[in-house]
CSV table of C-alpha atoms in Angstrom, one decimal:
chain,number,residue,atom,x,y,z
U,1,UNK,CA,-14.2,27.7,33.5
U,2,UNK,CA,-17.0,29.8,35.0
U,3,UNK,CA,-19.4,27.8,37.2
U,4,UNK,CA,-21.9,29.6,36.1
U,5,UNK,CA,-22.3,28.3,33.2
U,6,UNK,CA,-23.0,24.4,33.0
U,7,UNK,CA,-21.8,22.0,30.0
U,8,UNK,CA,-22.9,18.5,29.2
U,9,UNK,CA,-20.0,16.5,30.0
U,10,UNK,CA,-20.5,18.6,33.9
U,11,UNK,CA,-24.1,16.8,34.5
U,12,UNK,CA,-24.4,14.5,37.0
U,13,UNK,CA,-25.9,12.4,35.2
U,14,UNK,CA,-24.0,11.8,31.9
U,15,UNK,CA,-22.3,9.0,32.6
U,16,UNK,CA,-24.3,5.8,33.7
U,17,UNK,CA,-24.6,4.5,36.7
U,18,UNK,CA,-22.2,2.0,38.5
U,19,UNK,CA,-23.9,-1.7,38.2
U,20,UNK,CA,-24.3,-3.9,41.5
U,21,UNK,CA,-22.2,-6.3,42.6
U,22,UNK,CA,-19.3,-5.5,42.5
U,23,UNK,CA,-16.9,-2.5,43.9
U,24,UNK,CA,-14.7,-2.4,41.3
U,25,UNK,CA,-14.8,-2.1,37.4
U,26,UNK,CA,-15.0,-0.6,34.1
U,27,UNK,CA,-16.8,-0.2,30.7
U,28,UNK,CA,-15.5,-0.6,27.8
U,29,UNK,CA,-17.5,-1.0,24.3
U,30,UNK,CA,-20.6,-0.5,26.4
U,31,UNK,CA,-19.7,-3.6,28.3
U,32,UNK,CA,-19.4,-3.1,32.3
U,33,UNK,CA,-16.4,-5.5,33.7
U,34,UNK,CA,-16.2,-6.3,37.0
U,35,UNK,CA,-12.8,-6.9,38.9
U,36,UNK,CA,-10.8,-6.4,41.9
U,37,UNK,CA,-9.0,-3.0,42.8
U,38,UNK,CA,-5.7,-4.4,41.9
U,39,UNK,CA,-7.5,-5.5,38.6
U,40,UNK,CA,-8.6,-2.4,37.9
U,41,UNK,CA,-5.3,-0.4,38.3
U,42,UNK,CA,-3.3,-2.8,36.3
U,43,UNK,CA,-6.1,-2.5,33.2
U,44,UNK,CA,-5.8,1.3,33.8
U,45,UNK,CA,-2.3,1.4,33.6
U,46,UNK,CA,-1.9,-1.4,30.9
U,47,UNK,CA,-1.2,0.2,26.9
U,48,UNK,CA,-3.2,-2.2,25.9
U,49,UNK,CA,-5.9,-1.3,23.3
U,50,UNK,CA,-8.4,-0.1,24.1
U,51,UNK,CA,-7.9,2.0,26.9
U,52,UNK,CA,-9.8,2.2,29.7
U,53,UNK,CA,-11.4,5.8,30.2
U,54,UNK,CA,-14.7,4.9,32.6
U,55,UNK,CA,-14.2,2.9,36.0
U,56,UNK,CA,-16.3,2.8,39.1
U,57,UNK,CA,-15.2,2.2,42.6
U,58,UNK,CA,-17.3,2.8,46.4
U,59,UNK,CA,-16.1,6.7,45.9
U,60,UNK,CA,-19.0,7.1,43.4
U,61,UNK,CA,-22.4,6.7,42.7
U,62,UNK,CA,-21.8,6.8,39.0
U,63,UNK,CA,-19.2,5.7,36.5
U,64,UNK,CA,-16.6,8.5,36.2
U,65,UNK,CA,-13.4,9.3,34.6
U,66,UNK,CA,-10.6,7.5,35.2
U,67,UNK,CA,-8.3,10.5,35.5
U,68,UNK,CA,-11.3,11.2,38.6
U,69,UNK,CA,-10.4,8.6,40.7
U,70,UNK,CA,-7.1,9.0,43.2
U,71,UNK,CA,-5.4,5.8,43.2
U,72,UNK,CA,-5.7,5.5,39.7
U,73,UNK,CA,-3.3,8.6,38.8
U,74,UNK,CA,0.0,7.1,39.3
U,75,UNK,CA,-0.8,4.1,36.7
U,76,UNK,CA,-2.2,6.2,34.4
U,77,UNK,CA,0.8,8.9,34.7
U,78,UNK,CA,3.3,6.0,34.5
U,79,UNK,CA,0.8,4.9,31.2
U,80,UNK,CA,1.1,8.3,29.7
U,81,UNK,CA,4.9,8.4,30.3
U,82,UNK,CA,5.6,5.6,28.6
U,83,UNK,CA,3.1,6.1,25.7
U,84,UNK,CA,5.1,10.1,25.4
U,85,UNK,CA,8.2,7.9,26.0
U,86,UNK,CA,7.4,5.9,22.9
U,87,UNK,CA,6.2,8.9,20.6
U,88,UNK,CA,9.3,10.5,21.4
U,89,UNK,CA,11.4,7.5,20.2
U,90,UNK,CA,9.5,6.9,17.1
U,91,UNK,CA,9.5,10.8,16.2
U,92,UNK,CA,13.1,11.3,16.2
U,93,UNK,CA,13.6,8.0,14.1
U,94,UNK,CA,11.1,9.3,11.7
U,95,UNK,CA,13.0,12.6,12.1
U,96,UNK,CA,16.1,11.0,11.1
U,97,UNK,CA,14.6,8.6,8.3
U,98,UNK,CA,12.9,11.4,6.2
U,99,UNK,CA,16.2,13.2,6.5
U,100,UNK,CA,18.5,10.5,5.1
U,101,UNK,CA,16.2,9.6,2.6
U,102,UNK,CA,16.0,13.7,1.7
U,103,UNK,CA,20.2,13.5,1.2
U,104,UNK,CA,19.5,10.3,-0.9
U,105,UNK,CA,17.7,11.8,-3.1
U,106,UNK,CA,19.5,15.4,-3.7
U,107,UNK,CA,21.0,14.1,-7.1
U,108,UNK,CA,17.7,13.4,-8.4
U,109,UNK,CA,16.0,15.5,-11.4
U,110,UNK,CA,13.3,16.6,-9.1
U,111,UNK,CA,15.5,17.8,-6.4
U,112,UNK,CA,13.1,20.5,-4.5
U,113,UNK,CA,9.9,18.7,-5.0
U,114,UNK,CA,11.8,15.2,-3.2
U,115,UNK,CA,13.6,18.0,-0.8
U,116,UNK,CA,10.3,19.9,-0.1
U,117,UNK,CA,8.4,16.5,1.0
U,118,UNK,CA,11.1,15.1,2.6
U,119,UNK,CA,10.8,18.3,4.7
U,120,UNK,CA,7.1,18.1,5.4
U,121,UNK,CA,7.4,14.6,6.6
U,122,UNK,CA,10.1,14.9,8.7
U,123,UNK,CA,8.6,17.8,10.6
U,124,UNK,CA,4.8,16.5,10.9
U,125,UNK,CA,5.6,12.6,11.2
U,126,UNK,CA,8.8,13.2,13.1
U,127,UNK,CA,9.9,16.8,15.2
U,128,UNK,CA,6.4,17.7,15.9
U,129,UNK,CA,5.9,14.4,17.8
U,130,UNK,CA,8.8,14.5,19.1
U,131,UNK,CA,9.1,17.7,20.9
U,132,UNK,CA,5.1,17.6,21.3
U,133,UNK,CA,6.0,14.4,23.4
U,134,UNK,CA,8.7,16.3,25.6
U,135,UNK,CA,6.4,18.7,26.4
U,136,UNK,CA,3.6,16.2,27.4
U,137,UNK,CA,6.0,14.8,29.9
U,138,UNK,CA,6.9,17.9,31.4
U,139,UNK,CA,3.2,18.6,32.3
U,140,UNK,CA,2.2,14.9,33.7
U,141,UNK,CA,2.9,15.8,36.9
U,142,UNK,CA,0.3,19.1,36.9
U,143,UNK,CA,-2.1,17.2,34.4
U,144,UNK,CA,-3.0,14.7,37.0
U,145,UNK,CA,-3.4,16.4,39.8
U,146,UNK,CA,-7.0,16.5,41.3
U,147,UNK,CA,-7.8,19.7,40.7
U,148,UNK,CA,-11.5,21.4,39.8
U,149,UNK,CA,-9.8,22.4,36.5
U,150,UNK,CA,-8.4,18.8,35.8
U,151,UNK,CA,-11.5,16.7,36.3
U,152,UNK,CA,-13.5,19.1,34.1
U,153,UNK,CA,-11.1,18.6,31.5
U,154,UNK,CA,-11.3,14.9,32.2
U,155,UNK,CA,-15.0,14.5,31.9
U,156,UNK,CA,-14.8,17.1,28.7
U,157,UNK,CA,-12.2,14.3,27.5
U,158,UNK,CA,-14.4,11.2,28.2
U,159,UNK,CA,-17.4,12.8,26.8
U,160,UNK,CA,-16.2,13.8,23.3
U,161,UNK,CA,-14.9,10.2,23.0
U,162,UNK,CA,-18.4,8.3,24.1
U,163,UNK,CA,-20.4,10.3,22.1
U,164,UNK,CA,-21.8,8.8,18.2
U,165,UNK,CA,-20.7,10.4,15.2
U,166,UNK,CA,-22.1,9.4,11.9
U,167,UNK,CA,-21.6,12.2,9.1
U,168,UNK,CA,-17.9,12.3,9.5
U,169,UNK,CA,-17.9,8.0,8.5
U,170,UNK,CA,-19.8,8.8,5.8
U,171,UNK,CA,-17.6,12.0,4.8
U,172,UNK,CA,-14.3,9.8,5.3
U,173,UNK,CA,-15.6,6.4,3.7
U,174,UNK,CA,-16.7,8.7,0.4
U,175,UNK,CA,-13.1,10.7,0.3
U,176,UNK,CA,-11.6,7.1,1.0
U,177,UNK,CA,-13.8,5.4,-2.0
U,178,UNK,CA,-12.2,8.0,-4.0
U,179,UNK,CA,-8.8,7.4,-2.8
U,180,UNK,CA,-9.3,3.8,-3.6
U,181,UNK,CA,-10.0,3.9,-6.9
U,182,UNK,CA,-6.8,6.6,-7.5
U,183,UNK,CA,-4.7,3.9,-5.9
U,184,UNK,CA,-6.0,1.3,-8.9
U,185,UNK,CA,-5.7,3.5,-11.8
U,186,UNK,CA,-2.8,5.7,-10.4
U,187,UNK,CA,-2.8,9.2,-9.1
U,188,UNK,CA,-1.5,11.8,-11.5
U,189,UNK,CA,-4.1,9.8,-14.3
U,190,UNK,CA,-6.7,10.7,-11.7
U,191,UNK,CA,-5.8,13.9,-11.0
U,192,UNK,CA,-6.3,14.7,-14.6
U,193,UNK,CA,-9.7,13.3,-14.5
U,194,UNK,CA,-11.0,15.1,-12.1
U,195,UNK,CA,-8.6,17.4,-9.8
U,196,UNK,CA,-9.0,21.4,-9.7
U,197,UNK,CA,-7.5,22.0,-13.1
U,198,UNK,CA,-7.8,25.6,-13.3
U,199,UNK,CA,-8.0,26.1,-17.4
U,200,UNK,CA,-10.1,23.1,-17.4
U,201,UNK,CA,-12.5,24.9,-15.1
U,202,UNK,CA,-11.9,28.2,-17.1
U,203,UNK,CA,-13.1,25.9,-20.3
U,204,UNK,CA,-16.6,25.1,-18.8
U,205,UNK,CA,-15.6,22.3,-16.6
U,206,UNK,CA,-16.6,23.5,-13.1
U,207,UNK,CA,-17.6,20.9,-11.4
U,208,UNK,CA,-13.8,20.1,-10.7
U,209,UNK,CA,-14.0,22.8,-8.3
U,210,UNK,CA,-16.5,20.6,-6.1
U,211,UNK,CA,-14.3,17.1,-7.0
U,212,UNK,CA,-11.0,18.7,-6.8
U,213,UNK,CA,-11.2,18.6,-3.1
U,214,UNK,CA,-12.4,14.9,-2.6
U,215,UNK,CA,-8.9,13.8,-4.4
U,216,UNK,CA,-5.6,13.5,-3.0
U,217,UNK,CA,-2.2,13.7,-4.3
U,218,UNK,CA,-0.4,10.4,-2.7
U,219,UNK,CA,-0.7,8.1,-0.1
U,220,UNK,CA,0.5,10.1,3.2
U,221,UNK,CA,-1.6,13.5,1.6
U,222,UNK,CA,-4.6,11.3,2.6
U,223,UNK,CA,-3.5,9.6,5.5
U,224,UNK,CA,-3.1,13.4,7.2
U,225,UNK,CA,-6.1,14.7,5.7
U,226,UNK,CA,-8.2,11.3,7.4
U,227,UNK,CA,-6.6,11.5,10.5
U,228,UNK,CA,-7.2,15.7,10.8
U,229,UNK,CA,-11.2,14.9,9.6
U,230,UNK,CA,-11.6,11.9,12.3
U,231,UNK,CA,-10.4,14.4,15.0
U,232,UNK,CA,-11.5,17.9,13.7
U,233,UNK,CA,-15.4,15.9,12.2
U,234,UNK,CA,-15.7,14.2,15.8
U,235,UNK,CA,-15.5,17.9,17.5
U,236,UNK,CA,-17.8,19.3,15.0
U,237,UNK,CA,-20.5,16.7,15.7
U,238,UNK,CA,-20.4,16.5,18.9
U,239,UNK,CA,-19.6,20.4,20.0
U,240,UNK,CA,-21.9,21.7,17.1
U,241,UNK,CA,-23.7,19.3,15.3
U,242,UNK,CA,-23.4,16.8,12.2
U,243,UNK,CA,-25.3,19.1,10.2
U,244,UNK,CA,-22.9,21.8,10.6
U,245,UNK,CA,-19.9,19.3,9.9
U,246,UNK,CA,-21.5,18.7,6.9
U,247,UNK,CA,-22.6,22.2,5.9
U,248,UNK,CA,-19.3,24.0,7.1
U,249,UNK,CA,-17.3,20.9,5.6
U,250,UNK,CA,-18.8,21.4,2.3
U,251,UNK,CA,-18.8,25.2,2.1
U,252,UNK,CA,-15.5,26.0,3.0
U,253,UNK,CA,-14.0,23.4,0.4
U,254,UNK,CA,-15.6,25.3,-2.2
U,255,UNK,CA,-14.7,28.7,-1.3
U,256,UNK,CA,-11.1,26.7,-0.7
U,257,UNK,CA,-11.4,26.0,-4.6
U,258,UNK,CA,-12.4,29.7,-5.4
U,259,UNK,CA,-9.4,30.7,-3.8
U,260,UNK,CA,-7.0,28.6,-5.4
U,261,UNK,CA,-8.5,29.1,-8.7
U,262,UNK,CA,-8.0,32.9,-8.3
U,263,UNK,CA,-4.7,33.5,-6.6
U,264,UNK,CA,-3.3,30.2,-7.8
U,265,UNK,CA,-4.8,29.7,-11.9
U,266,UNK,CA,-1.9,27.6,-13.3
U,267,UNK,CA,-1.6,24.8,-10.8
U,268,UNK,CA,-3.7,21.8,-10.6
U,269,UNK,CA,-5.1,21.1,-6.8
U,270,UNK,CA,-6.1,18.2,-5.0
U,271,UNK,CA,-6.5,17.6,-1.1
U,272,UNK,CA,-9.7,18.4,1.5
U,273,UNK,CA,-7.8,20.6,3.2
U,274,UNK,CA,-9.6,23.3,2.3
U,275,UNK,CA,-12.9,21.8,3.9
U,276,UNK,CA,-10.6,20.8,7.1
U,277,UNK,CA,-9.0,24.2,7.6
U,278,UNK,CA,-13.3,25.7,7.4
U,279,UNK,CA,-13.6,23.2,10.4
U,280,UNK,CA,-10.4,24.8,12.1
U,281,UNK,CA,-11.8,27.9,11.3
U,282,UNK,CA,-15.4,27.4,12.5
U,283,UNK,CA,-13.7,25.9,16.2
U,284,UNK,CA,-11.3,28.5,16.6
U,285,UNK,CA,-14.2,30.7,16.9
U,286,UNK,CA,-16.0,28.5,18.9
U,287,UNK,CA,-13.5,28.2,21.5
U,288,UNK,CA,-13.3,32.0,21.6
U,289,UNK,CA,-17.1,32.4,22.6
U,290,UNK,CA,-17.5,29.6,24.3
U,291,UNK,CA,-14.7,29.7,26.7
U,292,UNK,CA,-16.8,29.9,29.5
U,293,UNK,CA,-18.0,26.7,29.0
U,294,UNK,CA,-15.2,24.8,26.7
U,295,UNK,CA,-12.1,23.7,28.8
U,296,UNK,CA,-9.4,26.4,29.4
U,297,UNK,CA,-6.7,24.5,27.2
U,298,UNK,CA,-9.4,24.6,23.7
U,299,UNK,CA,-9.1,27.5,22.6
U,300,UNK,CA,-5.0,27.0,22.9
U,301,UNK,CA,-4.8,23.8,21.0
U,302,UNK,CA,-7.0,24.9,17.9
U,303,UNK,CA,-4.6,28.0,17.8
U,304,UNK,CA,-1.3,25.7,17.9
U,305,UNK,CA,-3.2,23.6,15.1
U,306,UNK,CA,-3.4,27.1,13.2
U,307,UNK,CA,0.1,28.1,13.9
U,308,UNK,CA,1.2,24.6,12.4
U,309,UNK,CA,-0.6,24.6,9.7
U,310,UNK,CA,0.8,28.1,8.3
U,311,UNK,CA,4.4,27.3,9.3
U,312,UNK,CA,3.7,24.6,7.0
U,313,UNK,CA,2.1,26.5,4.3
U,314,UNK,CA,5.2,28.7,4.3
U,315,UNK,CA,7.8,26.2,4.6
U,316,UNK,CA,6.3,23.7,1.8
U,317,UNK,CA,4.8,26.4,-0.2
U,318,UNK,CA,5.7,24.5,-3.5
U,319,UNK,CA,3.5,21.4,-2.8
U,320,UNK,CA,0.5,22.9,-0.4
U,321,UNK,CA,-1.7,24.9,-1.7
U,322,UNK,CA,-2.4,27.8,0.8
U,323,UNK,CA,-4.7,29.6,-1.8
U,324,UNK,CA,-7.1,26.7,-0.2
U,325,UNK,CA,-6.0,26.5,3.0
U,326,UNK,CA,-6.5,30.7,3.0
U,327,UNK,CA,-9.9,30.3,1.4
U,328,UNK,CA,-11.4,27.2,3.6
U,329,UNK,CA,-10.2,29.1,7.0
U,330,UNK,CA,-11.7,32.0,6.3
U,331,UNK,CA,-15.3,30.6,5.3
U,332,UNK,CA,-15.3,28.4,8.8
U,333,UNK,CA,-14.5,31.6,10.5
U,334,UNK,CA,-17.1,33.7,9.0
U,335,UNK,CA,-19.3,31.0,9.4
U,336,UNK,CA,-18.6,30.2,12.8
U,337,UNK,CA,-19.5,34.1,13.7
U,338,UNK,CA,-22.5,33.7,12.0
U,339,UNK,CA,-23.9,30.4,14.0
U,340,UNK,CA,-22.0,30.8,17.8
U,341,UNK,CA,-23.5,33.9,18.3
U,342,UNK,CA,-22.2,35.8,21.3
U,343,UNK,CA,-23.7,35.8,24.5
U,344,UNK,CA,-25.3,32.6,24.5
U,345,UNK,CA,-22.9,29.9,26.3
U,346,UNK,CA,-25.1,26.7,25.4
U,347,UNK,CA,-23.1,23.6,23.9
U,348,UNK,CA,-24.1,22.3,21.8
U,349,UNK,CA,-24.7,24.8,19.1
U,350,UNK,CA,-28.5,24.7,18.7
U,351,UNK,CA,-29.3,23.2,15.8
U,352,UNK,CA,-32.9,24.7,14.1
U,353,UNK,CA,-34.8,23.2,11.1
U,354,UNK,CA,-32.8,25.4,8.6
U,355,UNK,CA,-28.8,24.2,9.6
U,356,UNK,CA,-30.4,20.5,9.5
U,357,UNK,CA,-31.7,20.9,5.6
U,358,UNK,CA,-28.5,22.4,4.5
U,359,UNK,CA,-26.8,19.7,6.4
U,360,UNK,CA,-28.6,17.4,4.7
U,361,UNK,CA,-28.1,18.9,1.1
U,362,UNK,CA,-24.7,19.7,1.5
U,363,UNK,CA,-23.4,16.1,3.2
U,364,UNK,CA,-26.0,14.6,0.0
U,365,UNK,CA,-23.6,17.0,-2.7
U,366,UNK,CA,-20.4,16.0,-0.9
U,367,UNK,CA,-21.9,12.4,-1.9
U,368,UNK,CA,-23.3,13.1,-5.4
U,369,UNK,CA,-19.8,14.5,-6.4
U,370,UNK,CA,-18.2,11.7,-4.2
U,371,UNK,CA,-19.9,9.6,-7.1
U,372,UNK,CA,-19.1,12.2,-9.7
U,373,UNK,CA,-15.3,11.9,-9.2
U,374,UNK,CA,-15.0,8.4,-9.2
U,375,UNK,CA,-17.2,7.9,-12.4
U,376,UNK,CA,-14.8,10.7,-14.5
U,377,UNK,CA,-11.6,8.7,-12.9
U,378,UNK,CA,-13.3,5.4,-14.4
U,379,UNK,CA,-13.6,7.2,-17.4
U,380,UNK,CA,-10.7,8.8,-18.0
U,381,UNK,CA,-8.7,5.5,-17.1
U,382,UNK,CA,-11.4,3.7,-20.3
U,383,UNK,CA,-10.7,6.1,-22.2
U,384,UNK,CA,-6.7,5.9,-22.4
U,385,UNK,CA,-7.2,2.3,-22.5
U,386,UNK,CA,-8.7,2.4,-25.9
């Protein structure tokens, strides 16, 4: 990082200071617990939920990261290690399960769609753990050394996390409304009612373009589409703004639909990928002109998350719709050139009058068509019923 240049989590003051009384302690939930030094490196060290990430000792004024304090980086190491230990173990059995199940199933009728998901799984539930965990353990020792570089990256760490986000609950509870009521009246009768049916949409019905991307296709399609809008929505909030979660959110799944309804007109779509990937998109440029400011490993991991992603575009080409993906990535970027203009290093984005009203319109559609999509799967489901 450039010291020139001065980013939130880096202020003195963001992080409260220590309370009196005693030498030792930490927050957690807003709560400041007092305890002894050996109390406070067993917590630290503990996997016990939650983890500890703010502690103060005599060394500081203030709270500060744990990672910040010296005889605290051997627990948390040992922590980590067993924690990578653990992800490791459960990756390779996951690895191994999707596998076996993949050979049960090679006599069924549906052969390459079983084959093609058992495929998907067992690389994003299982290898990429896995190996992601052997490679965390090789770099514990260098992570928690007490360099400049490695408490600005702890501070960056602790900051994202202790910040409020509000738009990305109320993105996620109305994609998981949606999901809810597909799990009652199943998900291929849902997906009639309202997925991205191209010929549906070619016949006048185009507001499946805005509800395709608030359905999902099955169980673990949502669970990996929540998790990636928890982490990627969190980021957006916090480095950007909620506004710009919403807007970007919003206008990348569309032009995600677009896509897919162009380069892929005879398949029916689900998924908020195409929204997600706009988020991807609108970071990766982020990092790039705000690396003077952003930690030096940001920039790195969006680009990974890229690389991912396509390998598994290409590898489960038959399931994922890449038309989407393609469409949603490209929006963020242009978008994110448009608002992280270069030459200004200020975190967050500044957020004017204009970005807040089409925050507020867009996360409002997301909503209306949140609503929208449940009422045509309700209907749909009354319909066949009579």
């Amino acid at each position: 990082m450039n010291s020139n240049y001065t980013s939130p989590w880096d202020r003195e003051d963001v992080f409260p200071e220590k309370p009196t009384g005693e030498d030792y302690g930490y927050l957690l939930r807003g709560k400041f617990v007092g305890c002894s030094q050996e109390g406070l490196i067993k917590k630290c060290g503990s996997r016990d939920l939650p983890h500890v990430h703010l502690v103060w000792c005599p060394e500081f004024p203030r709270v500060v990261p744990a990672a910040m304090v010296g005889f605290l980086s051997e627990p948390l190491r040992e922590r980590q290690r067993s924690e990578l230990k653990s992800a490791i173990g459960v990756g390779l059995s996951s690895f191994f399960i999707w596998c076996v199940l993949g050979f049960l199933t090679s006599g069924s009728s549906h052969r390459p769609f079983a084959w093609t998901w058992m495929l998907l799984l067992a690389t994003t539930t299982g290898l990429i753990p896995a190996v992601s965990g052997i490679y965390g353990i090789r770099k514990l020792k260098h992570d928690f050394a007490l360099t400049t570089e490695n408490i600005k990256i702890a501070r960056y760490n602790v900051w994202v996390l202790s910040q409020k986000i509000l738009f990305t609950w109320l993105i996620l509870g109305g994609i998981g409304g949606v999901f809810i009521l597909e799990c009652v009246y199943g998900f291929p009768e849902s997906v009639n009612a309202a997925g991205l049916d191209k010929h549906a949409v070619w016949r006048g019905e185009w507001w499946r373009l805005f509800t395709g991307p608030l359905l999902h296709g099955n169980v673990m399609h949502f669970i990996f589409n929540a998790s990636a809008l928890i982490g990627l929505g969190r980021l957006m909030e916090v480095l950007a703004s909620r506004y710009y979660l919403a807007f970007v959110f919003g206008v990348s799944a569309l032009i995600g639909s677009v896509f897919s309804l162009f380069l892929l007109p005879d398949v029916t779509s689900v998924g908020a990928s195409g929204g997600l990937l706009g988020l991807i998109g609108f970071l990766a440029v982020l990092g790039y002109k705000r690396k003077q400011v952003l930690p030096p490993g940001f920039a790195k991991s969006v680009a990974i998350n890229v690389a991912i992603i396509a390998a598994m575009g290409i590898l489960a080409f038959s399931i994922i719709d890449n038309a989407a993906h393609l469409g949603g990535f490209l929006a963020g970027v242009i978008l994110g050139n448009f608002f992280a203009r270069s030459g200004e290093q200020s975190l967050p984005l500044v957020t004017g009058v204009k970005i807040k009203i089409a925050g507020i319109i867009s996360l409002f559609a997301i909503l209306v068509f949140v609503g929208y999509s449940m009422m045509q799967i309700f209907e749909n489901n009354h319909a066949v019923s009579n």
